[in-house]
XYZ file of C-alpha atoms in Angstrom:
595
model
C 0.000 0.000 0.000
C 3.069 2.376 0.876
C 3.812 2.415 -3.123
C 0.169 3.079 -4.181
C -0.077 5.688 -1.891
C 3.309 7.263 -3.307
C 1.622 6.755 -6.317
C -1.338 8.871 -5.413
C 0.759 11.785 -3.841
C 1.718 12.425 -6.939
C -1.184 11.781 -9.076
C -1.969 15.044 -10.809
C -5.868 15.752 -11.327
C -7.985 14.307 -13.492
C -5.363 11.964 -14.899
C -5.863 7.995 -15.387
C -4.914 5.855 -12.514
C -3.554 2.898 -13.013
C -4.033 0.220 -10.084
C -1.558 -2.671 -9.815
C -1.957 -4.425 -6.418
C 0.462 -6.948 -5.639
C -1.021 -8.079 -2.823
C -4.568 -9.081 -4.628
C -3.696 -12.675 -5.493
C -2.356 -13.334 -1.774
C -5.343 -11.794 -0.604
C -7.364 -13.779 -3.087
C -6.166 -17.379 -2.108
C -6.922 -16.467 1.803
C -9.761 -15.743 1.160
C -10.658 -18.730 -0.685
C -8.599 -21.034 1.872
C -10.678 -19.402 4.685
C -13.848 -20.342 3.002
C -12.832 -23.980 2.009
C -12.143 -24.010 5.931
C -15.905 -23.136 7.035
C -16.733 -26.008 4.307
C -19.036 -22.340 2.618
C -19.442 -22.498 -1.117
C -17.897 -25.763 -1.406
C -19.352 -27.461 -4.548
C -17.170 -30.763 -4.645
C -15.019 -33.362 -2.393
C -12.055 -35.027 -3.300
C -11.537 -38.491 -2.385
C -8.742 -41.035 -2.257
C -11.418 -43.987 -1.618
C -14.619 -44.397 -2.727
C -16.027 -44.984 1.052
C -14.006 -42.348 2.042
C -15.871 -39.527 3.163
C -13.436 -36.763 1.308
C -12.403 -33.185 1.484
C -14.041 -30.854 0.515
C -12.867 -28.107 -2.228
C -13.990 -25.135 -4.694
C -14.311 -26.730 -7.775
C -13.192 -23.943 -9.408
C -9.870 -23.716 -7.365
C -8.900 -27.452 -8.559
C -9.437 -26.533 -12.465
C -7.596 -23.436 -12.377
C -4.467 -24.807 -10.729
C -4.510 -28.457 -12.155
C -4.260 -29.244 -15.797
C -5.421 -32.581 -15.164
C -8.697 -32.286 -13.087
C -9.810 -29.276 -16.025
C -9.932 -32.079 -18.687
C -10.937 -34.354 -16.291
C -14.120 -32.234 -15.584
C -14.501 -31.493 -19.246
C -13.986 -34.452 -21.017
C -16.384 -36.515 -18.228
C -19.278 -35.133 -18.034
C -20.123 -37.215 -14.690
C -17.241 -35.918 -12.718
C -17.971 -32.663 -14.264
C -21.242 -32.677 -12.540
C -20.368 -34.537 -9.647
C -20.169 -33.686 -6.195
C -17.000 -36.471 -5.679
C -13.765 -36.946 -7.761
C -11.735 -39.616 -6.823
C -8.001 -39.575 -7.158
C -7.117 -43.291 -5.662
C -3.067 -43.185 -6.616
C -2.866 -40.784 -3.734
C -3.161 -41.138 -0.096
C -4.874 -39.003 2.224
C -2.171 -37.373 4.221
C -0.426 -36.470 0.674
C -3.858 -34.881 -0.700
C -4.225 -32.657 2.063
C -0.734 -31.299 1.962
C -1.796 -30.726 -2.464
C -4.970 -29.380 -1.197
C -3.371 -26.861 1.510
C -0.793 -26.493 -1.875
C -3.774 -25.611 -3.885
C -5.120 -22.340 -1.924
C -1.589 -21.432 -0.497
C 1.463 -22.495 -2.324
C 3.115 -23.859 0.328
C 4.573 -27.443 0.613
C 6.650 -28.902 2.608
C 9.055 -31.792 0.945
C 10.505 -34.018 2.927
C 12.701 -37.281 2.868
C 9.729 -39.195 3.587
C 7.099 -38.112 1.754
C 9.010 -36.560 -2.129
C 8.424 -39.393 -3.549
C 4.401 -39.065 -3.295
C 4.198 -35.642 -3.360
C 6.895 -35.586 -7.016
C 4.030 -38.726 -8.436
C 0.592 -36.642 -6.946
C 2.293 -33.218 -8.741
C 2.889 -35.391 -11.656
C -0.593 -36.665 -12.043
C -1.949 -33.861 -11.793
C 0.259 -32.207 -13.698
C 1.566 -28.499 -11.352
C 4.338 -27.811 -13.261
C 6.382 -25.946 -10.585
C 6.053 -28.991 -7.918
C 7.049 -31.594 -9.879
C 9.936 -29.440 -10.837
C 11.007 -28.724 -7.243
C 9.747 -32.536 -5.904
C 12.092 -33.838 -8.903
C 15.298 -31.939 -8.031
C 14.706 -32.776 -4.364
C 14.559 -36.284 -4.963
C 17.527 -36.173 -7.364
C 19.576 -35.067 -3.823
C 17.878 -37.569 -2.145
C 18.283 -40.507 -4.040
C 20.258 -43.411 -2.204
C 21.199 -46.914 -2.272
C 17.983 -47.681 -0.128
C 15.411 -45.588 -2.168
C 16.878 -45.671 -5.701
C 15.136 -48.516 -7.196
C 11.182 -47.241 -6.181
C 12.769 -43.425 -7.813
C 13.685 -45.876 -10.337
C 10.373 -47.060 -11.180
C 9.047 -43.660 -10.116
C 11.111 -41.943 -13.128
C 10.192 -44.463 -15.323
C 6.139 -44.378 -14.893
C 6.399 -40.332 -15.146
C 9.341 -40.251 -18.266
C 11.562 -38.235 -15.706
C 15.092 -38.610 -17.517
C 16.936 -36.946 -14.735
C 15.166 -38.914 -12.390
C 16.129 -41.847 -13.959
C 19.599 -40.559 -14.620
C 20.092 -40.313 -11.187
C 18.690 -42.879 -9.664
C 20.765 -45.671 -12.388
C 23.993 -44.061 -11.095
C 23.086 -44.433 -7.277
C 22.302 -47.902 -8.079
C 25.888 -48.208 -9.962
C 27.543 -46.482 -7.227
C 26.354 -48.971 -4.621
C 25.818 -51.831 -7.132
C 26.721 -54.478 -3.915
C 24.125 -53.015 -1.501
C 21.477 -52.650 -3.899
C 21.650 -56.038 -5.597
C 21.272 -57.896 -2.004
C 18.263 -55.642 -1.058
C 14.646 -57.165 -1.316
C 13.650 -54.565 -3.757
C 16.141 -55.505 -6.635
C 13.969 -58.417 -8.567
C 11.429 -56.107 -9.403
C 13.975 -53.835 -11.206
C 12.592 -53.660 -14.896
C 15.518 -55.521 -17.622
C 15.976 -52.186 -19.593
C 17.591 -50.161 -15.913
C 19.556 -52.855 -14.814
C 21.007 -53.073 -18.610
C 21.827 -49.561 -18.220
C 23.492 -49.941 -15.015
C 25.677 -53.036 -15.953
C 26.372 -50.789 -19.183
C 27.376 -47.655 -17.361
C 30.755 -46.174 -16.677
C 29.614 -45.089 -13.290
C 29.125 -48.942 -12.149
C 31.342 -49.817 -9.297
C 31.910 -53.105 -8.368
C 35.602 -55.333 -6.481
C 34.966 -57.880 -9.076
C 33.360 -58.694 -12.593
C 32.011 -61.929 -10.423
C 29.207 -59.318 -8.691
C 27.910 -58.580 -12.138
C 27.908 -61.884 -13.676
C 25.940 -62.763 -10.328
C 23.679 -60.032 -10.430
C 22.563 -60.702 -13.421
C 22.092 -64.656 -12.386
C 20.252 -63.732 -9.611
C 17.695 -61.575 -11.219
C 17.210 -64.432 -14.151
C 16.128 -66.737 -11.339
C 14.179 -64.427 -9.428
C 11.472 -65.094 -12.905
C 13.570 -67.750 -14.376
C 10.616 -68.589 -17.248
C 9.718 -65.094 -17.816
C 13.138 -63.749 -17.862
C 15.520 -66.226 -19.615
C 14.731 -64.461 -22.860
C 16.416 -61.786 -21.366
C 19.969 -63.533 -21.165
C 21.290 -62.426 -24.239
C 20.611 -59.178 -23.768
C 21.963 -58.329 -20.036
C 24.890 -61.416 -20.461
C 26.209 -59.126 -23.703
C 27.033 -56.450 -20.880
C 29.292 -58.512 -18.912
C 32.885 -58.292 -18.461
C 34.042 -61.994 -19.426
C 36.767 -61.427 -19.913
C 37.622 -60.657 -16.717
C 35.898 -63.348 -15.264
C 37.635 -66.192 -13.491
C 39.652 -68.379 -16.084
C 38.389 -71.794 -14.954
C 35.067 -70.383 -15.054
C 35.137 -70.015 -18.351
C 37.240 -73.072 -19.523
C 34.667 -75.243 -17.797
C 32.183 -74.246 -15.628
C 30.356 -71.798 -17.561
C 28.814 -75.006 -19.780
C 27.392 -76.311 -17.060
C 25.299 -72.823 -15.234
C 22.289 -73.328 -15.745
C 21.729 -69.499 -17.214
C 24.515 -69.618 -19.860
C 23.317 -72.689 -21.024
C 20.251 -71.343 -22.416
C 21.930 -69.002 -25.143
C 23.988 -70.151 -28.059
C 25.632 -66.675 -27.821
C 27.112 -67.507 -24.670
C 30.185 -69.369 -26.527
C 30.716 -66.283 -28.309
C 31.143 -64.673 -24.967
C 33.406 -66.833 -23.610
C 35.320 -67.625 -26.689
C 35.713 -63.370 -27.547
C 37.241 -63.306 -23.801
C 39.793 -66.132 -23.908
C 41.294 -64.828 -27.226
C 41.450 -61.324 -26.722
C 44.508 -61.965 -24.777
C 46.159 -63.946 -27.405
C 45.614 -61.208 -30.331
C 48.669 -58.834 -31.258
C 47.602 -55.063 -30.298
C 46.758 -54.040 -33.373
C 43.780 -57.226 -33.685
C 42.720 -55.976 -30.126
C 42.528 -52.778 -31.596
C 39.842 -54.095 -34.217
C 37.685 -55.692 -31.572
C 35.205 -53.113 -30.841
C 33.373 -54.268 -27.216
C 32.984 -53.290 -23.907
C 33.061 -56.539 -22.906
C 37.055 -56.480 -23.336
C 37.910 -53.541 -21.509
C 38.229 -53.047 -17.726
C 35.362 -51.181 -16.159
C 36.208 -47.554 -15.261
C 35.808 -48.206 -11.738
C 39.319 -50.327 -11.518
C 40.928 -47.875 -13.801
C 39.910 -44.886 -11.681
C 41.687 -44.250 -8.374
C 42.213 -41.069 -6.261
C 44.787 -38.682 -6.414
C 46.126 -35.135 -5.688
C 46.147 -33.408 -8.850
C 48.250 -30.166 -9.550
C 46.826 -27.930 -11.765
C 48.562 -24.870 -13.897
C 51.232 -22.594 -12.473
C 54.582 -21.647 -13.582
C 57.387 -23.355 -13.921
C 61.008 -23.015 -15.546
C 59.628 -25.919 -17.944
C 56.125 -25.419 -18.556
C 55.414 -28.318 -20.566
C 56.746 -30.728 -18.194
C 55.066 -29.063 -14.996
C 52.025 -30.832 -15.140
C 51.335 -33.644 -12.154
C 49.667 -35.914 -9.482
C 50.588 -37.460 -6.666
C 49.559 -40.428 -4.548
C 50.041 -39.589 -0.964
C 49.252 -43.692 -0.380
C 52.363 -44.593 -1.999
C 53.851 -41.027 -2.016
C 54.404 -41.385 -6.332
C 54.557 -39.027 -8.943
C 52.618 -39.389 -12.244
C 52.281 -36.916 -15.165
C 49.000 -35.931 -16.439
C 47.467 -33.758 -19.469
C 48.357 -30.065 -19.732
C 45.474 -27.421 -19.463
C 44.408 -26.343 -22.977
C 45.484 -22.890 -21.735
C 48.612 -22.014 -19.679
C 47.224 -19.866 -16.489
C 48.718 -19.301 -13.080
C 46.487 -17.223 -10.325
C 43.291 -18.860 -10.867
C 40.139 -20.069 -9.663
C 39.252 -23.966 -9.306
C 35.955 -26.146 -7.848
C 34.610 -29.091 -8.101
C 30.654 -28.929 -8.691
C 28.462 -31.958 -9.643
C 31.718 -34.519 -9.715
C 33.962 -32.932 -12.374
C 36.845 -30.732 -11.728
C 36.739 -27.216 -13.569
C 39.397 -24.274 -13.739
C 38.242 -20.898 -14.367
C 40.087 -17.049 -15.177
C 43.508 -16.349 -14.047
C 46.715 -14.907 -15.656
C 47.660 -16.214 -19.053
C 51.567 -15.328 -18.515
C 53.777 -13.823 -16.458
C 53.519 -10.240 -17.362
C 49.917 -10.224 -16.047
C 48.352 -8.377 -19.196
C 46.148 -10.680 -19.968
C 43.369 -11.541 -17.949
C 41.167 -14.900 -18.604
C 37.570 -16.108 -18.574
C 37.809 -19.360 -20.266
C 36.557 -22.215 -18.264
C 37.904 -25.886 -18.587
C 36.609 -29.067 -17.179
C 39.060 -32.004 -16.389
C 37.865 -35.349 -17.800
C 39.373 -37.969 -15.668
C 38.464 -40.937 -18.160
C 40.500 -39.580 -20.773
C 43.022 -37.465 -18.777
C 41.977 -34.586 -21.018
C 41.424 -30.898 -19.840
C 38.858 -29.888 -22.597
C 36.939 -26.170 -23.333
C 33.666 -25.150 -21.601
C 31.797 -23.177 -23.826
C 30.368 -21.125 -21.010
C 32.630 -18.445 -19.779
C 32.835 -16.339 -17.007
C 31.372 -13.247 -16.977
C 34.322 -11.040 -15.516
C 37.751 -11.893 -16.533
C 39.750 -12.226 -13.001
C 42.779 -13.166 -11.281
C 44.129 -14.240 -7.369
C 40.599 -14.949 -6.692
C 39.002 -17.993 -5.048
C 36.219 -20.401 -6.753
C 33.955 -22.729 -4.321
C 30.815 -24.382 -5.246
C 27.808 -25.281 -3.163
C 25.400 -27.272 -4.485
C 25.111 -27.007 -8.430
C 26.520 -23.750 -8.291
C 30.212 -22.198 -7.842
C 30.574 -18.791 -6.708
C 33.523 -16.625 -7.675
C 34.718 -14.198 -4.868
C 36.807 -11.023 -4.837
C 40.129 -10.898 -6.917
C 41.536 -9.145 -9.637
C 40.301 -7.563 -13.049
C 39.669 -4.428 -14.949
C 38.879 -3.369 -10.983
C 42.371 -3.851 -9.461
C 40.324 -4.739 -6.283
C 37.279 -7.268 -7.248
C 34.585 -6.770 -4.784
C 31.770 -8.484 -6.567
C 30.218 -12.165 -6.542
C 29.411 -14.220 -9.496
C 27.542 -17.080 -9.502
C 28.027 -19.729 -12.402
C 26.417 -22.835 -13.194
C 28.176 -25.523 -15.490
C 25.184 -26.829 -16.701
C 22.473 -25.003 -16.616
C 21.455 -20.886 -17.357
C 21.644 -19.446 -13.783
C 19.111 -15.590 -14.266
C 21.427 -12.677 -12.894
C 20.494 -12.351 -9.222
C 21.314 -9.185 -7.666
C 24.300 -10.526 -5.157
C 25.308 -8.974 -2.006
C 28.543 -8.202 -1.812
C 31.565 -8.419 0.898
C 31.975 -5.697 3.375
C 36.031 -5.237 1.926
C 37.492 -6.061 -1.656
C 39.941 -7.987 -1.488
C 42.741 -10.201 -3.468
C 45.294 -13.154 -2.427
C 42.593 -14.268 -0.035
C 41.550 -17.845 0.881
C 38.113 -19.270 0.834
C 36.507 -22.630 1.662
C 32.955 -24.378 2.484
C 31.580 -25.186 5.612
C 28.096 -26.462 6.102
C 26.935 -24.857 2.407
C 28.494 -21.671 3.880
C 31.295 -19.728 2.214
C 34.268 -18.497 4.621
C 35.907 -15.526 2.682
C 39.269 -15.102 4.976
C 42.092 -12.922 5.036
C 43.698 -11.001 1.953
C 44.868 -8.049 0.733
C 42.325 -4.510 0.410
C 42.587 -1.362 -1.257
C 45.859 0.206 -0.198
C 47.933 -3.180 0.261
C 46.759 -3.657 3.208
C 46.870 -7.457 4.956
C 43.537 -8.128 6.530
C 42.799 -10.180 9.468
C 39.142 -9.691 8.754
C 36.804 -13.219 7.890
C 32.815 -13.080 6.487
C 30.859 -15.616 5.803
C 28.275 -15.924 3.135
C 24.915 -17.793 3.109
C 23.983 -18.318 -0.242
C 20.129 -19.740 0.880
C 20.170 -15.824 2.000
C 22.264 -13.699 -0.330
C 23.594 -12.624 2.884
C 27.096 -11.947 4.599
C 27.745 -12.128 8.349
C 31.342 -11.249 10.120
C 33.330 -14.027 11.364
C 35.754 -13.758 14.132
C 39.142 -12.386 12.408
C 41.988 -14.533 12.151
C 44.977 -13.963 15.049
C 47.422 -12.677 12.681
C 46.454 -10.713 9.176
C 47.569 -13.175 6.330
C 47.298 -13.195 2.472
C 48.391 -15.740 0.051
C 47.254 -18.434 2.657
C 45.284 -21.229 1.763
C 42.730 -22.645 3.571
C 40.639 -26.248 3.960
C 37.565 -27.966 5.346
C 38.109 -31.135 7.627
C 36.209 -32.829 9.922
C 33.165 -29.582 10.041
C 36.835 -27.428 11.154
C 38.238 -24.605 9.110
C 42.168 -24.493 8.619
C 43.982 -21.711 7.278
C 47.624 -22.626 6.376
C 50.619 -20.159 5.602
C 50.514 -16.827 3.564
C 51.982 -13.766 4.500
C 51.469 -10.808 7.171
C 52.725 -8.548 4.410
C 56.210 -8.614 6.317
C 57.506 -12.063 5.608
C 56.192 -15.711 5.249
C 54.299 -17.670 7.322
C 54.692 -21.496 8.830
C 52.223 -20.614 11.356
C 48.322 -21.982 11.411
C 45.042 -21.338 12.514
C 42.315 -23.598 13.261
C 38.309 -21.713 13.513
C 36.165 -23.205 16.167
C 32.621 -22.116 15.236
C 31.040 -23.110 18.418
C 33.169 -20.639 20.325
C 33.637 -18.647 17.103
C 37.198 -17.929 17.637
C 40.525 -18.829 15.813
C 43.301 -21.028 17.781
C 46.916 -21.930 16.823
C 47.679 -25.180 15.688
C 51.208 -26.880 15.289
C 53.189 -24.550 12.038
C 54.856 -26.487 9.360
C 58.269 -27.092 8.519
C 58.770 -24.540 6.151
C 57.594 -20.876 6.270
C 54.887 -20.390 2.847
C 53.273 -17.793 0.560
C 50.920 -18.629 -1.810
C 51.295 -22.515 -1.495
C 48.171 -24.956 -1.907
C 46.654 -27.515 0.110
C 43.835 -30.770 -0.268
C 42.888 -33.312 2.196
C 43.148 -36.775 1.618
C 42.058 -39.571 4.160
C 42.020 -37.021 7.203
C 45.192 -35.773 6.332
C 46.322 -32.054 5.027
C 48.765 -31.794 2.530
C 50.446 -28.423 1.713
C 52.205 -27.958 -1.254
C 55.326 -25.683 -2.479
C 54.679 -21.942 -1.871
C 57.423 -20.070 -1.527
C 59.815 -17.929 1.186
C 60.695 -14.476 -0.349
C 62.113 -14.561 -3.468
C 63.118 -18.841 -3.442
C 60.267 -21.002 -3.918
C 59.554 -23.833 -2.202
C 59.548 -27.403 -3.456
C 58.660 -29.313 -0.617
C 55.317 -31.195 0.387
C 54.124 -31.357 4.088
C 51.349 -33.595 5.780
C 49.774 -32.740 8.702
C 48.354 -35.517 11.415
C 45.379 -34.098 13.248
C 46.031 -36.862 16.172
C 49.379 -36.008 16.764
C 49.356 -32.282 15.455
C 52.802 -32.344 13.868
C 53.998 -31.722 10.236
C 56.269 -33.978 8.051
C 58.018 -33.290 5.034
C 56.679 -36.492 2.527
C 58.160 -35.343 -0.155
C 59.190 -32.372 -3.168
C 57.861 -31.258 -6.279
C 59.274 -32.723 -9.259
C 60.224 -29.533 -10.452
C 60.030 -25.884 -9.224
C 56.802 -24.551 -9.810
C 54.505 -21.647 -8.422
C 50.800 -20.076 -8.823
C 49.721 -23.776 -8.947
C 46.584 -25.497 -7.033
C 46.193 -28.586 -6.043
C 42.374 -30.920 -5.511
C 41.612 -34.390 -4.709
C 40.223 -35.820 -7.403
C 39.715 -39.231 -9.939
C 42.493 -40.077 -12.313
C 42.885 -42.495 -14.793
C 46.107 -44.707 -13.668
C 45.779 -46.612 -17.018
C 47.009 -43.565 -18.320
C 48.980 -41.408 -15.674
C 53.057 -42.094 -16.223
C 55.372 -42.232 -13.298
C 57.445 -40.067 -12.884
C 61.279 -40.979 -11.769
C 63.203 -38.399 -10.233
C 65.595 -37.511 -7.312
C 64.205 -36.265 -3.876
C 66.088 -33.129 -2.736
């Protein structure tokens, strides 16, 4: 009303009026709810049974928001006139909550109750619900619920229902296939599964059985399936003697004349020169992706005296170098997050003389050991900035561009077209900073502000809110530091109080909200990087003044100490490091001499 009245104030005489009031559909729908409340002017009841004694609605209300019950009423001309319409795939508790969605909007979606309220939006076809019920199952979806969002997806033609739910399933093949549920899993999804890259599984033995199992849950309805889902497995990494004798005895082999080409295809392959194995073009020879994949800690860009050779991994299980594929594009400086399972770099410096500022995004594709192009860009070119992701989204904070001191927040979405949103920004600009994720929070920590100056200061942002909220400040100012998440802790590591280098730590407790020391490295660092792998931090290179550092520390929460595990290949700097998937089939090791 404040507006309109504005409006009015300055409404000169006798001119039109034009009355927009925002507030008339809210008002509307309560008024509507309030009379389906006192049961007044209710003209129809819905019902889940027919002996149920039903709900009653507005008629009217249930045609205007529902697709489905308008041609229902139209195209019947007894429900159209009736003073009952049954809806029997739903049960009570779920109509209410549609009902109550109905003349308010609201809905609440839990764990417990998506999956009917995603099928009662989808019969009855509210666009907007089964949008937000579908994306809230997709983060739902585990090894105990994915085969009924399996079915689920497949009755409503939900592909990234389905999508999801098949990789859950592949993910925790072993668990699912011993649940009670799996039987009933329809031929084409489990061929899909066994098919997919995303299966994970100890042995080929689990598949082969799998597939047995399900055969014999229906054995006369489903051996005709046997070709079909048998043509997906491995055999060739199946045990030998199984199949040099006792595949012609199982009593599901048996029944297909195909499986001799199976087992024959598998004992030759091994015989065949590499350029015949070349020629045989089958999945059924290669190794599943799941024993080719193994995790690393990947170093990514930076710059290095021999920039072509500067690119590596490292296994802190064995504490081995490996090589891996370049980036496309040389940068140093930049931003990097992983969001939805791939890896993705994004801006930075393209060379030393810092002219050129990027916005080119790549994404890492672990299969291939390939960095490759996104066609989506950033939408500010920037450098010494930080990149996090929560959820489906990564947020770029601070750095440098065009605006030697970046104050702004972009938001960025791999995958899908995320509408500007007006973002709130920081309280300080700021550059050389360090930024990581704690309970879908960002923590935007230390840095460098107008003027040069180090900052001590910490904010945190809520995305849910587009707000920021001051942290407690660190104990010393610090920028170039690098920071991690472990164990629901925050640990910033290094930098520099704008004097010299740092060894020195901090650890944030956010129940106390205050910063404590923890034990300092080794080695004083600027500007180094660190990733966690199994409950360990490891830091890596950095450097002290002018001389860059080479070395690579681990830190042991249970006995708060820091060891030097081992040095860089080479000397390298404005590098960062991630734990992610690698392809050891095609990593090389790398052979050099500790310093």
């Amino acid at each position: 009303m404040a507006e309109i009245h504005h409006k009015l104030a300055k409404l000169k005489p006798f001119s039109d009026f034009y009355l927009s009031d925002s507030s008339h559909g809210g008002e509307l729908l309560r008024g509507l709810n309030a009379l389906r409340k006192t049961k007044t002017f209710c003209n129809v009841f819905l019902k889940t049974r027919a002996e149920h004694q039903g709900f009653p609605v507005h008629r009217e209300v249930l045609v205007a928001f529902s697709p489905y019950l308008k041609e229902l009423c139209e195209n019947d001309s007894a429900t159209g006139n009736s003073k009952e319409i049954l809806l029997q795939e739903l049960s009570p508790s779920i109509l209410v909550s549609i009902i109550e969605y109905f003349y308010t909007g609201v809905i609440t979606i839990t764990t417990e109750n998506a999956q009917d309220v995603f099928n009662a939006a989808a019969l009855l076809q509210l666009q907007t619900l089964q949008t937000v019920s579908e994306n809230y199952l997709v983060k739902c979806t585990n090894p105990q619920n994915c085969l009924q969002v399996m079915s689920l997806a497949q009755k409503w033609n939900s592909h990234q229902l389905l999508e999801s739910a098949r990789q859950c399933m592949g993910g925790n093949f072993t668990k699912v296939v011993e649940s009670s549920d799996f039987p009933s899993i329809e031929a084409k999804d489990l061929k899909a599964v066994i098919s997919g890259d995303y299966l994970v599984v100890s042995s080929e033995n689990e598949v082969f059985g799998a597939v047995r199992r399900w055969i014999e849950s229906d054995r006369e309805e489903r051996l005709r399936y046997v070709p079909l889902l048998m043509s997906h497995v491995r055999f060739r990494f199946l045990p030998r003697e199984f199949l040099t004798t006792t595949y012609k005895h199982d009593s599901v082999m048996s029944v297909s004349p195909l499986s001799d080409d199976f087992v024959h295809e598998a004992l030759m392959y091994d015989t065949l020169s590499p350029e015949d194995q070349q020629r045989v073009h089958t999945a059924r020879v290669i190794e599943r992706w799941c024993s080719q994949s193994t995790e690393m800690l990947l170093l990514v860009g930076g710059v290095s005296r021999e920039p072509e050779h500067n690119h590596w991994t490292f296994d802190p299980v064995t504490s081995q170098w490996y090589t891996v594929s370049p980036l496309q594009s040389p940068r140093h400086l930049f931003g990097m997050a992983q969001c939805g399972g791939s890896l993705y770099v994004f801006g930075g410096l393209k060379n030393m003389t810092g002219d050129k500022f990027l916005t080119t995004v790549e994404l890492y594709d672990a299969k291939l050991n390939k960095w490759k192009s996104v066609k989506k860009t950033m939408r500010e070119a920037r450098c010494r900035f930080e990149a996090v992701s929560v959820g489906d989204i990564v947020y770029f904070v601070g750095g440098m561009c065009n605006d030697p001191h970046q104050n702004t927040l972009e938001m960025y979405s791999p995958t899908e077209t995320v509408e500007p949103v007006k973002m709130s920004t920081p309280k300080l600009p700021r550059y050389d900073h360090c930024t990581t994720v704690l309970d879908d929070k960002i923590y935007f920590i230390g840095g460098c502000t107008r003027g040069h100056k180090t900052l001590r200061d910490v904010e945190c942002y809520d995305p849910d809110q587009n707000t920021w909220s001051e942290v407690a400040p660190l104990l010393v100012p610090r920028t170039g530091a690098c920071a991690v998440t472990l164990d629901d802790t925050i640990i910033v590591i290094g930098g520099t109080n704008s004097k010299k280098p740092l060894s020195s730590c901090e650890i944030y407790d956010r129940n106390k909200n205050k910063w404590e020391y923890i034990a300092p490295m080794s080695e004083c660092r600027d500007h180094c990087t660190a990733a966690c792998f199994n409950n360990k931090i490891y830091v890596f290179g950095g450097s002290y003044g002018r001389v860059v550092q080479n070395s690579v520390e681990c830190y042991n929460f249970k006995t708060n100490k820091w060891t030097i595990v081992s040095h860089l290949p080479a000397m390298k700097h404005g590098f960062k490091c991630v734990k992610t998937v690698v392809n050891r089939s095609l990593v090389q090791p790398i052979v050099f001499e500790q310093v």
